[in-house]
Short mmCIF file of C-alpha atoms in Angstrom, two decimals:
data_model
loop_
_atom_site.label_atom_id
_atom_site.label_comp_id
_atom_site.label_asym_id
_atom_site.label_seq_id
_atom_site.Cartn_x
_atom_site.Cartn_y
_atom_site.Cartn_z
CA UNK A 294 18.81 16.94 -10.18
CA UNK A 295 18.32 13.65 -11.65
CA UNK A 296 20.60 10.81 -8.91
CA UNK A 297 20.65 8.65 -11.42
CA UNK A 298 18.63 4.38 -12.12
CA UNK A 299 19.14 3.52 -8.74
CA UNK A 300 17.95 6.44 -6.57
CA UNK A 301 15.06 5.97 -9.51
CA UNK A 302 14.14 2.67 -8.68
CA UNK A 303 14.11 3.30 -4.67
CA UNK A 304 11.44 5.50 -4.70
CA UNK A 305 10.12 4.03 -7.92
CA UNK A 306 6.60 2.88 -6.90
CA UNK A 307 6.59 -0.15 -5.32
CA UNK A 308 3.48 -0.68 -2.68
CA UNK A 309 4.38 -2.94 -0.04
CA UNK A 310 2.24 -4.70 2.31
CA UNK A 311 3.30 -3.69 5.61
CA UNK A 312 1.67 -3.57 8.54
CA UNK A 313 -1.44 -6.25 8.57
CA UNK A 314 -0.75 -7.82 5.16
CA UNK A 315 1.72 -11.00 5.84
CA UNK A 316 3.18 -12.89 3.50
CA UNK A 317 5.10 -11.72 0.32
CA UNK A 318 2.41 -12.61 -2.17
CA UNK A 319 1.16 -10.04 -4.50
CA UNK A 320 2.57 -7.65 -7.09
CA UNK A 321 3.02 -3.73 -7.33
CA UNK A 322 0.05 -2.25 -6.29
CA UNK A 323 1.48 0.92 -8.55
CA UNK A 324 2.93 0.58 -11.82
CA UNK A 325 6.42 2.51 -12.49
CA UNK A 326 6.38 6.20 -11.55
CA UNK A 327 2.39 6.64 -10.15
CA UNK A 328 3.52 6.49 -6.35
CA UNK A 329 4.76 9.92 -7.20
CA UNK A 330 1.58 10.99 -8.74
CA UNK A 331 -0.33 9.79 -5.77
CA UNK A 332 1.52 11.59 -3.67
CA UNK A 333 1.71 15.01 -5.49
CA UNK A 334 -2.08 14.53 -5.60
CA UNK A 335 -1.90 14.02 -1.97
CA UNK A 336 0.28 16.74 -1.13
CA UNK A 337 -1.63 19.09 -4.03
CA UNK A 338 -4.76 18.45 -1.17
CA UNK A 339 -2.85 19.79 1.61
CA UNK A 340 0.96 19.66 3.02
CA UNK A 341 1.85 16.57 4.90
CA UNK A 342 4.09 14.86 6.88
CA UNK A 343 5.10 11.38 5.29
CA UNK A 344 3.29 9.45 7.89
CA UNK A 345 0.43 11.65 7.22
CA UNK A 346 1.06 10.44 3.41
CA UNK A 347 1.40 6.92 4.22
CA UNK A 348 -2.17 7.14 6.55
CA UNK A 349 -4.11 8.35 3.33
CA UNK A 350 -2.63 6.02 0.60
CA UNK A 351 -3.80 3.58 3.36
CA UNK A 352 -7.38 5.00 3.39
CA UNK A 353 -7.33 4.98 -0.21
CA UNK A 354 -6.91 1.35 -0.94
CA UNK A 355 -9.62 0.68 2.05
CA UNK A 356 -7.47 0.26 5.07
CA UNK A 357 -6.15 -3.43 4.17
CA UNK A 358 -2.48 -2.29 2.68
CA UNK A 359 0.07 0.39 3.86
CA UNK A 360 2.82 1.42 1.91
CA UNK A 361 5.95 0.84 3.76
CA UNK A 362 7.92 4.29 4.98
CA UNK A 363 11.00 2.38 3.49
CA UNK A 364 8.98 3.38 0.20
CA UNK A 365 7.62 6.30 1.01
CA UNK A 366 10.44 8.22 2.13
CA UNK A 367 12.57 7.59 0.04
CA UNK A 368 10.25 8.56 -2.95
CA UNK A 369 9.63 12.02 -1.20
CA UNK A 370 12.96 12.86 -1.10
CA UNK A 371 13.01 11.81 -4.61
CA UNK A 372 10.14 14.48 -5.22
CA UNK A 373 12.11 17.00 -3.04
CA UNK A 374 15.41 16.55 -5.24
CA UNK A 375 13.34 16.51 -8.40
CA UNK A 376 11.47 20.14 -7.34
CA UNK A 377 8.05 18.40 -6.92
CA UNK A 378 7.89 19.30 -3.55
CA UNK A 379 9.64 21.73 -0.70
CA UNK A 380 9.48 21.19 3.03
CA UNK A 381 7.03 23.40 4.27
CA UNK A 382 8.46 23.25 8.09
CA UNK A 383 10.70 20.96 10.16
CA UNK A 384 9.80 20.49 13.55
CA UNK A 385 11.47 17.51 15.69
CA UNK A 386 12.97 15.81 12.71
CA UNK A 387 9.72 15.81 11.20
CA UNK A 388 8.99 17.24 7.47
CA UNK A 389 6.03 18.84 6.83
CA UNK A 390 5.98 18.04 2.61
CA UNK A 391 3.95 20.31 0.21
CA UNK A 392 3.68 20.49 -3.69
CA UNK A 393 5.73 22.71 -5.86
CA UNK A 394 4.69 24.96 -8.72
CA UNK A 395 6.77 22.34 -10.68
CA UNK A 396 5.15 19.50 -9.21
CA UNK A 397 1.49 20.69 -9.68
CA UNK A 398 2.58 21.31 -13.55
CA UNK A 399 3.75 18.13 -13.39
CA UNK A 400 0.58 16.56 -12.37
CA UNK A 401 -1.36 18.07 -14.39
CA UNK A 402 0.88 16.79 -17.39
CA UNK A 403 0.65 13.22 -16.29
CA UNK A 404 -3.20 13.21 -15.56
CA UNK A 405 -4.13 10.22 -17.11
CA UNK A 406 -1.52 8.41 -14.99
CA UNK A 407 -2.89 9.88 -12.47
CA UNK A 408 -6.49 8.57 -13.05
CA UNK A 409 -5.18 4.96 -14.06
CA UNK A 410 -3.15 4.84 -10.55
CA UNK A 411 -5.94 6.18 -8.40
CA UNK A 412 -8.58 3.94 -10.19
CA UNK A 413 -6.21 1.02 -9.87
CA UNK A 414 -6.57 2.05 -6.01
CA UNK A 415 -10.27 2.11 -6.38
CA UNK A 416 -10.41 -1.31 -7.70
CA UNK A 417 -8.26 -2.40 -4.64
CA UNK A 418 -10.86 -0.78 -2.42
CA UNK A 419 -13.33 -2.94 -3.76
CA UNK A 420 -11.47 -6.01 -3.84
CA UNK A 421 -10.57 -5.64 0.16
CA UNK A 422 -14.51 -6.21 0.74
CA UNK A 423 -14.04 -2.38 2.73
CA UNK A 424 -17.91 -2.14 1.90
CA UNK A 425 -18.74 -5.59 3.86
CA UNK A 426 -16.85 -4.78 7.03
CA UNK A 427 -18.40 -8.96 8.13
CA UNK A 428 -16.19 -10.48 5.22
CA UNK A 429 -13.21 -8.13 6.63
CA UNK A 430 -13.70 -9.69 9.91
CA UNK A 431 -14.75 -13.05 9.05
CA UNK A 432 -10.75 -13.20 6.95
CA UNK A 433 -9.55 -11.57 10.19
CA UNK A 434 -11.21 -14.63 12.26
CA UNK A 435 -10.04 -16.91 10.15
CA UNK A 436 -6.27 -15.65 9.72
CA UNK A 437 -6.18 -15.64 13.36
CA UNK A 438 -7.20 -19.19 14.27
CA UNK A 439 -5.13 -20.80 11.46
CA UNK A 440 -1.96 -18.65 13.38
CA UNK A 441 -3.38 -19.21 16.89
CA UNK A 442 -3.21 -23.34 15.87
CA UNK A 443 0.02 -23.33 14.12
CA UNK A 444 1.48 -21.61 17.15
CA UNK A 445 0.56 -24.38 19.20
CA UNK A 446 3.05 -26.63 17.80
CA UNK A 447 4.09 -29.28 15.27
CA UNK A 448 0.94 -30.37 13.38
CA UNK A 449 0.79 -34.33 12.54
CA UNK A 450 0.42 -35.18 8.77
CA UNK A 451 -3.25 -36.04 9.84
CA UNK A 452 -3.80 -32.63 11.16
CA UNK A 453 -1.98 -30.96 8.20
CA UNK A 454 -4.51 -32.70 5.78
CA UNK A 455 -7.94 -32.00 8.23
CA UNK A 456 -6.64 -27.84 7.74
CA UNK A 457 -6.04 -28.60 4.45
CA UNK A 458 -9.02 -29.79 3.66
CA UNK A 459 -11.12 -27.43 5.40
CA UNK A 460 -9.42 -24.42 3.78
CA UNK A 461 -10.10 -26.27 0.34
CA UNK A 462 -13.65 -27.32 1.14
CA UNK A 463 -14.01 -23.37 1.68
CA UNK A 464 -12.83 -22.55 -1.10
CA UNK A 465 -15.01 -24.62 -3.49
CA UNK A 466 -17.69 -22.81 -1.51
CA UNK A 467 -16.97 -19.74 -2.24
CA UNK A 468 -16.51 -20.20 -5.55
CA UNK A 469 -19.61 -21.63 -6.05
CA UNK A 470 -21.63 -18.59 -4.70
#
């Protein structure tokens, strides 16, 4: 069942920002292989569709990152080939995913994965600020002016230093609280 390193790496793991993370900063937000245990454990909750799969793994890390489908999917068909999961129904091209008996032993045989991937998830959570919705809002604010400005136009090297500045003043700031 196995399709080989590269069908491997595909649905490997990786946790991309999508959605309203920009930028490409950042690292895997799951190490190699606990995607899959996440979503077993998601699926062991109740069958879903993989939109419904990426909507939780967003709840999970606080509502700040979503895993991109172009990870997702892939990784359940991975799970499908592998006898993790089965579809449960199809209904307008849509596959309605739920755990195996071969999945669920396979959970339970890679529990402490499972723990170290959902409390790295956890410790995302916190990191997002999700329990000071202000500090959410106040890096929203602040996001969109700096993109609202640099729309405007070509910034003069005076203006490039003033934002610059600001942002760096900021940061001293808050690292001195």
């Amino acid at each position: 069942m196995h399709q080989g390193h590269e069908r491997q790496h595909r649905g490997g793991g990786l946790f991309e920002r999508g959605g309203r993370r920009e930028g490409g900063r950042g690292g895997r937000m799951f190490e190699q292989g606990s995607l899959r245990l996440v979503i077993l454990k998601l699926l062991q909750e109740k069958p879903r569709h993989g939109y419904e799969v990426i909507k939780a793994i967003e709840e999970l890390v606080g509502g700040d990152y979503s895993p991109s489908p172009g990870v997702i999917y892939p990784t359940l068909t991975l799970l499908e080939e592998l006898g993790y999961t089965a579809i449960e129904a199809e209904t307008g091209g849509k596959k309605l995913y739920r755990i195996t008996a071969e999945g669920s032993a396979f959970l339970a045989e890679n529990g402490e994965a499972l723990a170290l991937a959902l409390q790295r998830l956890e410790t995302a959570q916190r990191a997002s600020g999700s329990s000071a919705p202000e500090l959410r809002r106040a890096i929203q604010n602040f996001r969109m002016a700096l993109h609202t400005r640099l729309e405007k136009g070509e910034l003069s090297q005076d203006q490039i230093h003033a934002i610059v500045d600001a942002i760096d003043l900021a940061a001293v700031k808050i690292e001195r609280i």
